Tab-separated table of C-alpha atoms and ligand atoms in Angstrom:
chain	number	residue	atom	x	y	z
B	1	MET	CA	-90.483	77.678	-193.229
B	2	LEU	CA	-89.792	76.176	-196.672
B	3	ASN	CA	-89.921	72.476	-197.512
B	4	TYR	CA	-86.719	70.521	-197.022
B	5	VAL	CA	-85.379	66.994	-197.463
B	6	HIS	CA	-83.254	65.363	-194.783
B	7	SER	CA	-80.958	62.828	-196.419
B	8	ILE	CA	-77.483	62.325	-194.984
B	9	PRO	CA	-76.342	58.747	-195.590
B	10	THR	CA	-73.059	59.029	-193.663
B	11	LYS	CA	-72.538	56.914	-190.553
B	12	VAL	CA	-70.386	58.780	-188.027
B	13	PHE	CA	-68.296	56.976	-185.422
B	14	PHE	CA	-67.499	59.782	-183.008
B	15	GLY	CA	-65.076	59.777	-180.084
B	16	LYS	CA	-61.901	58.365	-178.581
B	17	GLY	CA	-60.731	55.035	-179.908
B	18	GLN	CA	-63.244	54.792	-182.735
B	19	ILE	CA	-60.427	53.966	-185.135
B	20	GLN	CA	-60.899	50.359	-184.013
B	21	ARG	CA	-64.104	50.390	-186.095
B	22	LEU	CA	-62.113	51.027	-189.280
B	23	PRO	CA	-61.903	47.389	-190.490
B	24	GLU	CA	-65.653	46.890	-190.027
B	25	ALA	CA	-66.302	50.198	-191.815
B	26	LEU	CA	-64.258	49.156	-194.848
B	27	ALA	CA	-65.130	45.460	-194.985
B	28	PRO	CA	-68.527	45.651	-196.752
B	29	PHE	CA	-66.914	47.328	-199.754
B	30	GLY	CA	-63.990	45.005	-200.481
B	31	LYS	CA	-60.329	44.464	-199.684
B	32	ARG	CA	-58.513	46.775	-202.096
B	33	VAL	CA	-58.099	50.162	-200.456
B	34	LEU	CA	-56.745	53.467	-201.771
B	35	LEU	CA	-55.281	55.261	-198.731
B	36	ALA	CA	-55.347	59.000	-199.494
B	37	TYR	CA	-53.604	61.564	-197.285
B	38	GLY	CA	-51.919	64.942	-197.303
B	39	GLY	CA	-48.433	66.260	-196.723
B	40	GLY	CA	-47.427	63.975	-193.893
B	41	SER	CA	-49.161	65.131	-190.701
B	42	ILE	CA	-50.706	61.666	-190.305
B	43	LYS	CA	-47.220	60.159	-190.212
B	44	ARG	CA	-45.923	62.717	-187.730
B	45	VAL	CA	-48.771	62.023	-185.302
B	46	GLY	CA	-48.577	58.238	-185.548
B	47	LEU	CA	-51.978	57.770	-187.147
B	48	TYR	CA	-50.482	56.319	-190.315
B	49	ASP	CA	-48.871	53.453	-188.378
B	50	THR	CA	-52.071	52.723	-186.474
B	51	ILE	CA	-54.074	52.592	-189.683
B	52	MET	CA	-51.549	50.492	-191.582
B	53	LYS	CA	-51.541	47.940	-188.775
B	54	LEU	CA	-55.344	47.746	-188.737
B	55	LEU	CA	-55.414	47.347	-192.511
B	56	HIS	CA	-52.676	44.753	-192.503
B	57	ASP	CA	-54.296	42.728	-189.709
B	58	GLY	CA	-57.630	42.925	-191.525
B	59	GLY	CA	-56.157	41.492	-194.712
B	60	PHE	CA	-56.649	44.615	-196.821
B	61	THR	CA	-54.298	45.501	-199.674
B	62	VAL	CA	-53.278	49.135	-199.715
B	63	THR	CA	-52.364	51.517	-202.506
B	64	GLU	CA	-51.233	54.953	-201.325
B	65	LEU	CA	-51.879	58.435	-202.663
B	66	SER	CA	-49.899	60.932	-200.588
B	67	GLY	CA	-49.180	64.649	-200.868
B	68	ILE	CA	-52.723	65.924	-201.368
B	69	GLU	CA	-52.400	69.685	-201.097
B	70	PRO	CA	-54.359	72.095	-198.903
B	71	ASN	CA	-56.740	73.515	-201.545
B	72	PRO	CA	-56.491	70.187	-203.386
B	73	ARG	CA	-55.558	70.310	-207.046
B	74	ILE	CA	-57.247	68.656	-209.990
B	75	GLU	CA	-53.880	66.995	-210.768
B	76	SER	CA	-54.095	65.053	-207.474
B	77	VAL	CA	-57.607	63.979	-208.379
B	78	ALA	CA	-56.346	62.699	-211.745
B	79	GLU	CA	-53.507	60.795	-210.084
B	80	GLY	CA	-55.950	59.190	-207.640
B	81	VAL	CA	-58.285	58.141	-210.458
B	82	ARG	CA	-55.340	56.574	-212.270
B	83	LEU	CA	-54.306	54.621	-209.147
B	84	CYS	CA	-57.873	53.420	-208.552
B	85	LYS	CA	-58.255	52.145	-212.094
B	86	GLU	CA	-54.825	50.531	-212.216
B	87	ASN	CA	-55.242	48.747	-208.887
B	88	HIS	CA	-58.940	47.892	-209.167
B	89	ILE	CA	-59.651	49.741	-205.936
B	90	ASP	CA	-62.848	48.799	-204.047
B	91	VAL	CA	-62.962	51.587	-201.478
B	92	ILE	CA	-61.171	54.877	-200.770
B	93	LEU	CA	-59.921	55.663	-197.280
B	94	ALA	CA	-59.213	59.394	-196.826
B	95	VAL	CA	-57.256	60.376	-193.717
B	96	GLY	CA	-56.896	64.093	-193.069
B	97	GLY	CA	-58.691	67.406	-193.208
B	98	GLY	CA	-61.203	68.752	-195.695
B	99	SER	CA	-58.679	68.923	-198.526
B	100	THR	CA	-57.889	65.225	-198.388
B	101	ILE	CA	-61.536	64.212	-198.008
B	102	ASP	CA	-62.636	66.524	-200.851
B	103	CYS	CA	-59.924	65.174	-203.140
B	104	ALA	CA	-61.002	61.616	-202.265
B	105	LYS	CA	-64.623	62.451	-203.088
B	106	ALA	CA	-63.580	63.756	-206.498
B	107	ILE	CA	-61.459	60.650	-207.101
B	108	ALA	CA	-64.381	58.413	-206.082
B	109	CYS	CA	-66.548	60.091	-208.745
B	110	GLY	CA	-63.736	60.522	-211.263
B	111	VAL	CA	-63.325	56.751	-211.558
B	112	PHE	CA	-66.747	56.602	-213.235
B	113	TYR	CA	-66.482	59.865	-215.188
B	114	GLU	CA	-66.748	59.198	-218.881
B	115	GLY	CA	-65.408	62.478	-220.251
B	116	ASP	CA	-61.741	63.233	-221.040
B	117	ASP	CA	-61.392	66.254	-218.818
B	118	LEU	CA	-61.881	65.724	-215.087
B	119	TRP	CA	-62.029	69.474	-214.566
B	120	GLN	CA	-65.312	69.484	-216.480
B	121	MET	CA	-66.716	66.990	-213.973
B	122	ILE	CA	-65.986	69.524	-211.227
B	123	ALA	CA	-67.116	72.553	-213.245
B	124	ASN	CA	-70.427	70.913	-214.198
B	125	GLY	CA	-70.719	69.509	-210.745
B	126	ARG	CA	-74.254	69.686	-209.440
B	127	GLY	CA	-75.959	66.657	-207.967
B	128	ARG	CA	-74.575	63.413	-206.634
B	129	LYS	CA	-72.684	61.133	-208.966
B	130	LYS	CA	-71.865	57.451	-209.257
B	131	ALA	CA	-68.861	56.927	-207.030
B	132	LEU	CA	-66.606	54.432	-205.307
B	133	PRO	CA	-67.425	54.069	-201.620
B	134	LEU	CA	-65.518	56.441	-199.342
B	135	VAL	CA	-64.529	56.058	-195.690
B	136	ASP	CA	-62.654	58.836	-193.906
B	137	VAL	CA	-60.752	59.505	-190.708
B	138	LEU	CA	-61.045	63.202	-189.882
B	139	THR	CA	-58.013	65.031	-188.434
B	140	LEU	CA	-59.074	68.696	-188.567
B	141	SER	CA	-62.334	70.336	-187.480
B	142	ALA	CA	-63.380	72.823	-190.124
B	143	THR	CA	-65.061	72.047	-193.393
B	144	GLY	CA	-67.727	69.477	-192.543
B	145	SER	CA	-66.620	67.407	-195.538
B	146	GLU	CA	-66.926	64.376	-193.248
B	147	PHE	CA	-70.708	64.859	-193.171
B	148	ASP	CA	-71.635	66.444	-196.475
B	149	GLY	CA	-71.637	65.518	-200.147
B	150	GLY	CA	-69.648	68.442	-201.521
B	151	GLY	CA	-66.030	68.873	-202.443
B	152	VAL	CA	-63.948	71.871	-203.445
B	153	ILE	CA	-61.182	71.399	-206.014
B	154	SER	CA	-58.671	73.921	-207.385
B	155	ASN	CA	-57.295	74.399	-210.881
B	156	MET	CA	-54.428	76.828	-210.391
B	157	LYS	CA	-53.713	77.022	-214.135
B	158	LEU	CA	-57.151	78.601	-214.595
B	159	ASN	CA	-57.214	80.386	-211.227
B	160	GLU	CA	-60.397	78.537	-210.421
B	161	LYS	CA	-61.530	76.895	-207.210
B	162	LEU	CA	-64.947	75.302	-207.527
B	163	GLY	CA	-67.299	73.442	-205.252
B	164	ALA	CA	-69.192	70.484	-206.675
B	165	GLY	CA	-71.828	68.043	-205.479
B	166	LEU	CA	-69.874	64.777	-205.413
B	167	THR	CA	-70.550	61.974	-202.949
B	168	TYR	CA	-71.107	61.482	-199.216
B	169	PRO	CA	-68.684	59.440	-197.143
B	170	ALA	CA	-70.215	56.077	-196.239
B	171	VAL	CA	-68.478	56.237	-192.856
B	172	SER	CA	-66.613	59.033	-191.057
B	173	ILE	CA	-64.439	58.240	-188.056
B	174	CYS	CA	-64.290	61.394	-185.968
B	175	ASP	CA	-61.904	61.079	-183.033
B	176	PRO	CA	-61.191	64.507	-181.512
B	177	THR	CA	-57.833	63.325	-180.122
B	178	TYR	CA	-56.527	63.309	-183.703
B	179	THR	CA	-56.936	67.093	-183.746
B	180	PHE	CA	-54.680	67.652	-180.681
B	181	THR	CA	-51.758	68.296	-183.053
B	182	VAL	CA	-53.509	70.815	-185.313
B	183	SER	CA	-51.512	74.077	-185.249
B	184	PRO	CA	-52.963	77.211	-183.626
B	185	TYR	CA	-53.226	78.799	-187.088
B	186	GLN	CA	-55.232	75.888	-188.567
B	187	THR	CA	-57.306	75.559	-185.399
B	188	ALA	CA	-58.329	79.215	-185.606
B	189	ALA	CA	-58.866	79.074	-189.368
B	190	GLY	CA	-60.943	75.907	-189.061
B	191	SER	CA	-63.103	77.512	-186.395
B	192	ALA	CA	-63.673	80.561	-188.587
B	193	ASP	CA	-64.754	78.207	-191.369
B	194	ILE	CA	-67.264	76.451	-189.087
B	195	MET	CA	-68.707	79.832	-188.085
B	196	SER	CA	-68.907	80.981	-191.682
B	197	HIS	CA	-70.897	77.869	-192.632
B	198	ILE	CA	-73.399	79.039	-190.063
B	199	PHE	CA	-73.434	82.703	-191.129
B	200	GLU	CA	-74.109	81.748	-194.743
B	201	GLY	CA	-77.492	80.307	-193.756
B	202	TYR	CA	-78.278	82.320	-190.635
B	203	PHE	CA	-78.329	85.619	-192.519
B	204	SER	CA	-81.399	84.785	-194.576
B	205	ARG	CA	-84.961	86.035	-194.939
B	206	GLU	CA	-86.865	83.147	-193.352
B	207	ASP	CA	-87.521	84.264	-189.788
B	208	ASP	CA	-89.651	81.359	-188.620
B	209	CYS	CA	-87.030	78.564	-188.630
B	210	GLU	CA	-86.504	78.538	-184.905
B	211	LEU	CA	-84.884	75.097	-184.778
B	212	SER	CA	-82.373	75.949	-187.535
B	213	ASP	CA	-81.603	79.347	-186.012
B	214	GLY	CA	-81.266	77.871	-182.536
B	215	ILE	CA	-78.807	75.240	-183.765
B	216	ALA	CA	-76.923	77.961	-185.632
B	217	GLU	CA	-76.662	80.223	-182.580
B	218	THR	CA	-75.556	77.338	-180.364
B	219	ILE	CA	-72.821	76.380	-182.816
B	220	LEU	CA	-71.554	79.980	-182.979
B	221	LYS	CA	-71.423	80.242	-179.187
B	222	THR	CA	-69.819	76.809	-178.839
B	223	VAL	CA	-67.081	77.612	-181.337
B	224	MET	CA	-66.309	80.964	-179.702
B	225	LYS	CA	-66.221	79.291	-176.283
B	226	TYR	CA	-63.966	76.377	-177.191
B	227	THR	CA	-61.587	77.771	-179.811
B	228	PRO	CA	-59.706	79.867	-177.218
B	229	VAL	CA	-59.551	76.792	-174.964
B	230	ALA	CA	-58.102	74.649	-177.766
B	231	LEU	CA	-55.590	77.403	-178.565
B	232	ARG	CA	-54.436	77.627	-174.925
B	233	ASP	CA	-54.612	73.903	-174.244
B	234	PRO	CA	-54.402	71.923	-177.522
B	235	GLU	CA	-55.060	68.585	-175.822
B	236	ASN	CA	-58.259	69.662	-174.094
B	237	TYR	CA	-60.630	66.882	-175.125
B	238	SER	CA	-63.868	68.757	-174.437
B	239	ALA	CA	-62.742	71.676	-176.564
B	240	ARG	CA	-61.600	69.519	-179.475
B	241	ALA	CA	-64.712	67.314	-179.228
B	242	ASN	CA	-67.096	70.251	-179.286
B	243	LEU	CA	-65.294	71.814	-182.243
B	244	MET	CA	-65.417	68.511	-184.122
B	245	SER	CA	-69.153	68.048	-183.575
B	246	CYS	CA	-69.767	71.633	-184.652
B	247	SER	CA	-67.676	71.087	-187.793
B	248	SER	CA	-69.876	68.212	-188.917
B	249	VAL	CA	-73.255	69.798	-188.232
B	250	ALA	CA	-72.442	73.334	-189.425
B	251	CYS	CA	-71.923	72.376	-193.069
B	252	SER	CA	-74.466	69.540	-193.163
B	253	GLY	CA	-77.375	71.678	-194.312
B	254	ILE	CA	-79.219	71.110	-191.029
B	255	PRO	CA	-78.798	74.713	-189.796
B	256	GLU	CA	-80.390	75.848	-193.072
B	257	TYR	CA	-83.408	73.561	-193.014
B	258	GLY	CA	-86.490	75.544	-193.987
B	259	LYS	CA	-84.484	78.355	-195.548
B	260	GLU	CA	-83.847	79.428	-199.116
B	261	SER	CA	-80.215	79.034	-200.149
B	262	THR	CA	-78.403	82.359	-200.037
B	263	GLY	CA	-75.664	81.449	-202.528
B	264	TRP	CA	-73.142	81.568	-199.671
B	265	PRO	CA	-71.641	85.000	-200.455
B	266	CYS	CA	-68.562	84.860	-198.208
B	267	HIS	CA	-67.635	81.440	-199.590
B	268	ALA	CA	-68.118	82.681	-203.147
B	269	MET	CA	-65.793	85.612	-202.433
B	270	GLU	CA	-63.257	83.522	-200.491
B	271	HIS	CA	-62.915	80.818	-203.110
B	272	GLU	CA	-61.709	83.521	-205.506
B	273	LEU	CA	-59.026	84.620	-203.036
B	274	SER	CA	-57.859	81.012	-202.682
B	275	ALA	CA	-57.971	80.452	-206.445
B	276	PHE	CA	-55.650	83.392	-207.093
B	277	TYR	CA	-53.484	83.370	-203.965
B	278	ASP	CA	-53.741	79.829	-202.503
B	279	ILE	CA	-54.603	81.129	-199.036
B	280	THR	CA	-56.075	79.173	-196.107
B	281	HIS	CA	-59.846	79.046	-196.600
B	282	GLY	CA	-60.852	79.912	-193.012
B	283	VAL	CA	-58.481	82.875	-192.873
B	284	GLY	CA	-60.013	84.362	-196.019
B	285	LEU	CA	-63.473	83.914	-194.499
B	286	ALA	CA	-62.503	85.575	-191.216
B	287	ILE	CA	-61.182	88.588	-193.119
B	288	LEU	CA	-64.240	88.874	-195.350
B	289	THR	CA	-67.045	88.236	-192.868
B	290	PRO	CA	-67.079	91.414	-190.732
B	291	ARG	CA	-66.558	93.573	-193.860
B	292	TRP	CA	-69.414	91.804	-195.658
B	293	MET	CA	-71.638	92.275	-192.623
B	294	ARG	CA	-70.946	96.017	-192.382
B	295	PHE	CA	-71.504	96.391	-196.119
B	296	ILE	CA	-74.877	94.631	-196.267
B	297	LEU	CA	-76.135	96.367	-193.161
B	298	LYS	CA	-75.355	99.719	-194.762
B	299	LYS	CA	-76.740	98.728	-198.169
B	300	ASP	CA	-80.073	97.351	-196.981
B	301	PRO	CA	-81.713	98.574	-193.755
B	302	THR	CA	-84.125	95.624	-193.840
B	303	ALA	CA	-81.155	93.453	-192.810
B	304	LEU	CA	-81.114	95.095	-189.385
B	305	PRO	CA	-83.496	92.790	-187.448
B	306	ARG	CA	-81.372	89.724	-188.231
B	307	PHE	CA	-78.277	91.484	-186.919
B	308	VAL	CA	-80.171	92.490	-183.789
B	309	ARG	CA	-81.152	88.852	-183.224
B	310	PHE	CA	-77.502	87.864	-183.752
B	311	ALA	CA	-76.382	90.508	-181.235
B	312	ARG	CA	-78.889	89.474	-178.584
B	313	ASN	CA	-78.775	85.696	-178.978
B	314	VAL	CA	-75.108	85.106	-179.731
B	315	PHE	CA	-73.330	87.934	-177.898
B	316	CYS	CA	-76.051	88.428	-175.269
B	317	LEU	CA	-76.017	92.180	-175.929
B	318	GLU	CA	-78.778	94.335	-174.479
B	319	GLY	CA	-80.165	97.762	-175.318
B	320	GLU	CA	-82.863	99.545	-177.287
B	321	ASP	CA	-80.733	101.067	-180.055
B	322	ASP	CA	-80.899	98.448	-182.822
B	323	GLN	CA	-78.201	100.027	-184.986
B	324	ALA	CA	-75.813	100.187	-182.034
B	325	LEU	CA	-76.525	96.545	-181.154
B	326	ALA	CA	-75.832	95.408	-184.712
B	327	GLN	CA	-72.584	97.355	-184.992
B	328	GLU	CA	-71.424	96.150	-181.596
B	329	ALA	CA	-72.054	92.523	-182.567
B	330	ILE	CA	-70.003	92.882	-185.762
B	331	ASP	CA	-67.192	94.630	-183.836
B	332	ARG	CA	-67.191	91.815	-181.278
B	333	LEU	CA	-67.062	89.178	-183.982
B	334	GLU	CA	-64.089	90.916	-185.603
B	335	ALA	CA	-62.357	91.245	-182.227
B	336	TYR	CA	-62.951	87.544	-181.586
B	337	PHE	CA	-61.346	86.555	-184.920
B	338	LYS	CA	-58.390	88.864	-184.146
B	339	SER	CA	-57.972	87.317	-180.718
B	340	THR	CA	-57.448	83.884	-182.303
B	341	GLY	CA	-54.259	85.167	-183.912
B	342	ILE	CA	-55.029	84.878	-187.620
B	343	PRO	CA	-54.375	87.696	-190.127
B	344	MET	CA	-57.329	90.040	-190.443
B	345	THR	CA	-56.370	92.035	-193.550
B	346	LEU	CA	-55.571	91.029	-197.132
B	347	LYS	CA	-52.375	93.126	-196.980
B	348	GLU	CA	-50.995	90.728	-194.385
B	349	LEU	CA	-51.420	87.992	-197.017
B	350	ASN	CA	-49.716	90.169	-199.671
B	351	ILE	CA	-52.937	90.535	-201.632
B	352	ASP	CA	-53.600	93.811	-203.425
B	353	GLU	CA	-56.366	95.143	-205.695
B	354	LYS	CA	-54.928	93.710	-208.906
B	355	HIS	CA	-57.482	90.928	-209.507
B	356	PHE	CA	-60.476	92.265	-207.561
B	357	GLU	CA	-62.647	92.910	-210.610
B	358	VAL	CA	-62.035	89.545	-212.256
B	359	MET	CA	-62.563	87.844	-208.910
B	360	ALA	CA	-65.803	89.733	-208.319
B	361	ASP	CA	-67.159	88.769	-211.746
B	362	HIS	CA	-66.348	85.137	-211.128
B	363	ALA	CA	-67.708	85.103	-207.571
B	364	ASN	CA	-71.020	86.334	-208.969
B	365	ARG	CA	-71.107	84.136	-212.091
B	366	ASN	CA	-74.612	83.183	-213.238
B	367	ASP	CA	-75.954	85.814	-210.833
B	368	ARG	CA	-75.164	83.424	-208.029
B	369	LEU	CA	-75.511	86.122	-205.394
B	370	ALA	CA	-78.745	87.606	-206.715
B	371	HIS	CA	-80.645	85.651	-204.023
B	372	ALA	CA	-78.276	86.379	-201.197
B	373	PHE	CA	-79.715	87.749	-197.951
B	374	VAL	CA	-78.730	91.130	-199.380
B	375	PRO	CA	-78.105	90.619	-203.120
B	376	LEU	CA	-74.609	91.612	-204.221
B	377	THR	CA	-73.474	93.077	-207.526
B	378	ARG	CA	-69.987	92.939	-208.950
B	379	ASP	CA	-69.320	96.493	-207.715
B	380	ASP	CA	-70.526	95.578	-204.241
B	381	ILE	CA	-68.090	92.661	-204.153
B	382	VAL	CA	-65.193	94.840	-205.276
B	383	GLU	CA	-66.067	97.274	-202.487
B	384	ILE	CA	-66.090	94.455	-199.917
B	385	TYR	CA	-62.693	93.217	-201.138
B	386	ARG	CA	-61.347	96.789	-200.854
B	387	ALA	CA	-62.606	97.064	-197.300
B	388	CYS	CA	-60.555	93.943	-196.508
B	389	LEU	CA	-57.232	95.527	-197.580
Z	1	NZQ	O1	-51.487	67.882	-195.455
Z	1	NZQ	P1	-51.192	67.506	-194.049
Z	1	NZQ	O2	-49.764	67.167	-193.810
Z	1	NZQ	O3	-52.129	66.447	-193.525
Z	1	NZQ	O4	-51.393	68.833	-193.140
Z	1	NZQ	C1	-52.616	69.526	-193.075
Z	1	NZQ	C2	-52.617	70.810	-193.889
Z	1	NZQ	O5	-51.329	71.349	-194.008
Z	1	NZQ	C3	-52.771	70.045	-191.667
Z	1	NZQ	N1	-53.395	69.079	-190.761
Z	1	NZQ	C4	-54.559	68.392	-190.916
Z	1	NZQ	N2	-54.804	67.632	-189.838
Z	1	NZQ	C5	-53.757	67.816	-188.990
Z	1	NZQ	C6	-52.856	68.728	-189.571
Z	1	NZQ	N3	-51.722	69.117	-188.975
Z	1	NZQ	C7	-51.456	68.571	-187.750
Z	1	NZQ	N4	-52.288	67.717	-187.122
Z	1	NZQ	C8	-53.438	67.307	-187.710
Z	1	NZQ	N5	-54.250	66.464	-187.063
Z	1	NZQ	O6	-53.622	71.170	-191.790
Z	1	NZQ	C9	-53.400	71.783	-193.044
Z	1	NZQ	C10	-54.736	72.147	-193.670
Z	1	NZQ	O7	-55.466	70.981	-194.010
Z	1	NZQ	P2	-56.736	71.077	-194.969
Z	1	NZQ	O8	-57.281	69.721	-195.151
Z	1	NZQ	O9	-56.385	71.882	-196.173
Z	1	NZQ	O10	-57.735	71.986	-194.082
Z	1	NZQ	P3	-59.293	72.074	-194.062
Z	1	NZQ	O11	-59.882	70.925	-193.350
Z	1	NZQ	O12	-59.594	73.417	-193.542
Z	1	NZQ	O13	-59.745	71.971	-195.607
Z	1	NZQ	C11	-59.740	73.097	-196.453
Z	1	NZQ	C12	-60.293	72.750	-197.823
Z	1	NZQ	O14	-61.670	72.344	-197.750
Z	1	NZQ	C13	-62.469	73.196	-198.605
Z	1	NZQ	C14	-61.699	74.473	-198.589
Z	1	NZQ	O15	-62.070	75.354	-199.616
Z	1	NZQ	C15	-60.271	73.964	-198.722
Z	1	NZQ	O16	-59.999	73.598	-200.057
Z	1	NZQ	N6	-63.861	73.235	-198.130
Z	1	NZQ	C16	-64.604	72.108	-198.235
Z	1	NZQ	C17	-65.931	72.076	-197.914
Z	1	NZQ	C18	-66.752	70.858	-198.049
Z	1	NZQ	N7	-66.258	69.766	-198.549
Z	1	NZQ	O17	-67.921	70.841	-197.712
Z	1	NZQ	C19	-66.655	73.255	-197.428
Z	1	NZQ	C20	-65.753	74.359	-197.002
Z	1	NZQ	O18	-66.469	75.564	-197.049
Z	1	NZQ	C21	-64.478	74.503	-197.771
Z	1	NZQ	O19	-64.649	75.286	-198.938
Z	2	ZN	ZN1	-66.022	76.851	-195.661
């Protein structure tokens, strides 16, 4: 087990009715609030009115930034920075899914960025930065942005989508009832994203991190148990609550404690798909994951014991033939993703081979995947993309 640092400064208010804590969450930072949200779901579900009333009653002044896109754009970040500076904003309140929270994180840092080009702040983005305080109300279980310090911003002019170390939310209000209205497609995609955050650390070389691996396996089983329930019965509180807790822990770093970072190969490959085709992140991950697993298992036989552990501990498979166990586990995972109703091939998303080589080069920039569980070359990545067609 390698050394690790536990440092997550975010306070989470989890559960029904926690929105009532919003005024006390904002108050220490000041009265001038930038309310950031997406394309309107918070208005359709009534959350906007609830929040505006709380803010009004609490004597806050509100400036709004609406229309933050799924796969948030650098242009929205720039607009948010402008609004913050113009209105002397004290604190940002992000209400939405990962895209809104990520955009708000970039705005929070962008206010203090001294360069001319905000995209450079994202592109150079390692390490935490000076930032405005951020409070969020989560409405979609997926990315874990409510409990981590990263953000992912897109520059469609450059076909780039990059993750950066930005800032942690000071407070996240996580009420599972706000996810009752999430569509089946986004519910399934979000669940695939949660699972992928686990796979990226679980498939690693450190075999003695029992706590991390146990948390990882529990999250995988929990997500596969409750996603079908949420799809059948969108207002099932237990299902939505379990998915929301899994969302926060899966991407927090905790399931990777004691492990060397793998470079997150499926995320590296998926961000290229999103950067060129603006697809839903979790759908891209669900398509890539089983193909990546089959590829690395074939490329490097030393990967087998991890897959056997995955088969036994997550799918409760039994038998003496390790290869058969590993293949069966991957098949079951693929069948599970299919059963949630999301596309499972790139063709269904109208993606062909055209950009595979450029995407592969970029996914592996600075030899990012040289330390993956099974290191990947550019040609390997192209082969994985092809297997996804
Ligand atoms: O924009 P609105 O109208 O709010 O609608 C959104 C959006 O269309 C809708 N939605 C959200 N909550 C809803 C709802 N619809 C009905 N009821 C609700 N309660 O869902 C759609 C997708 O929202 P989005 O925020 O884009 O989804 P998600 O949370 O999956 O975020 C995806 C983004 O996060 C990045 C992804 O790459 C992508 O850009 N990631 C961020 C990470 C992080 N910060 O740590 C890690 C992840 O690996 C990921 O890369
Ligand atoms: Zn993800």
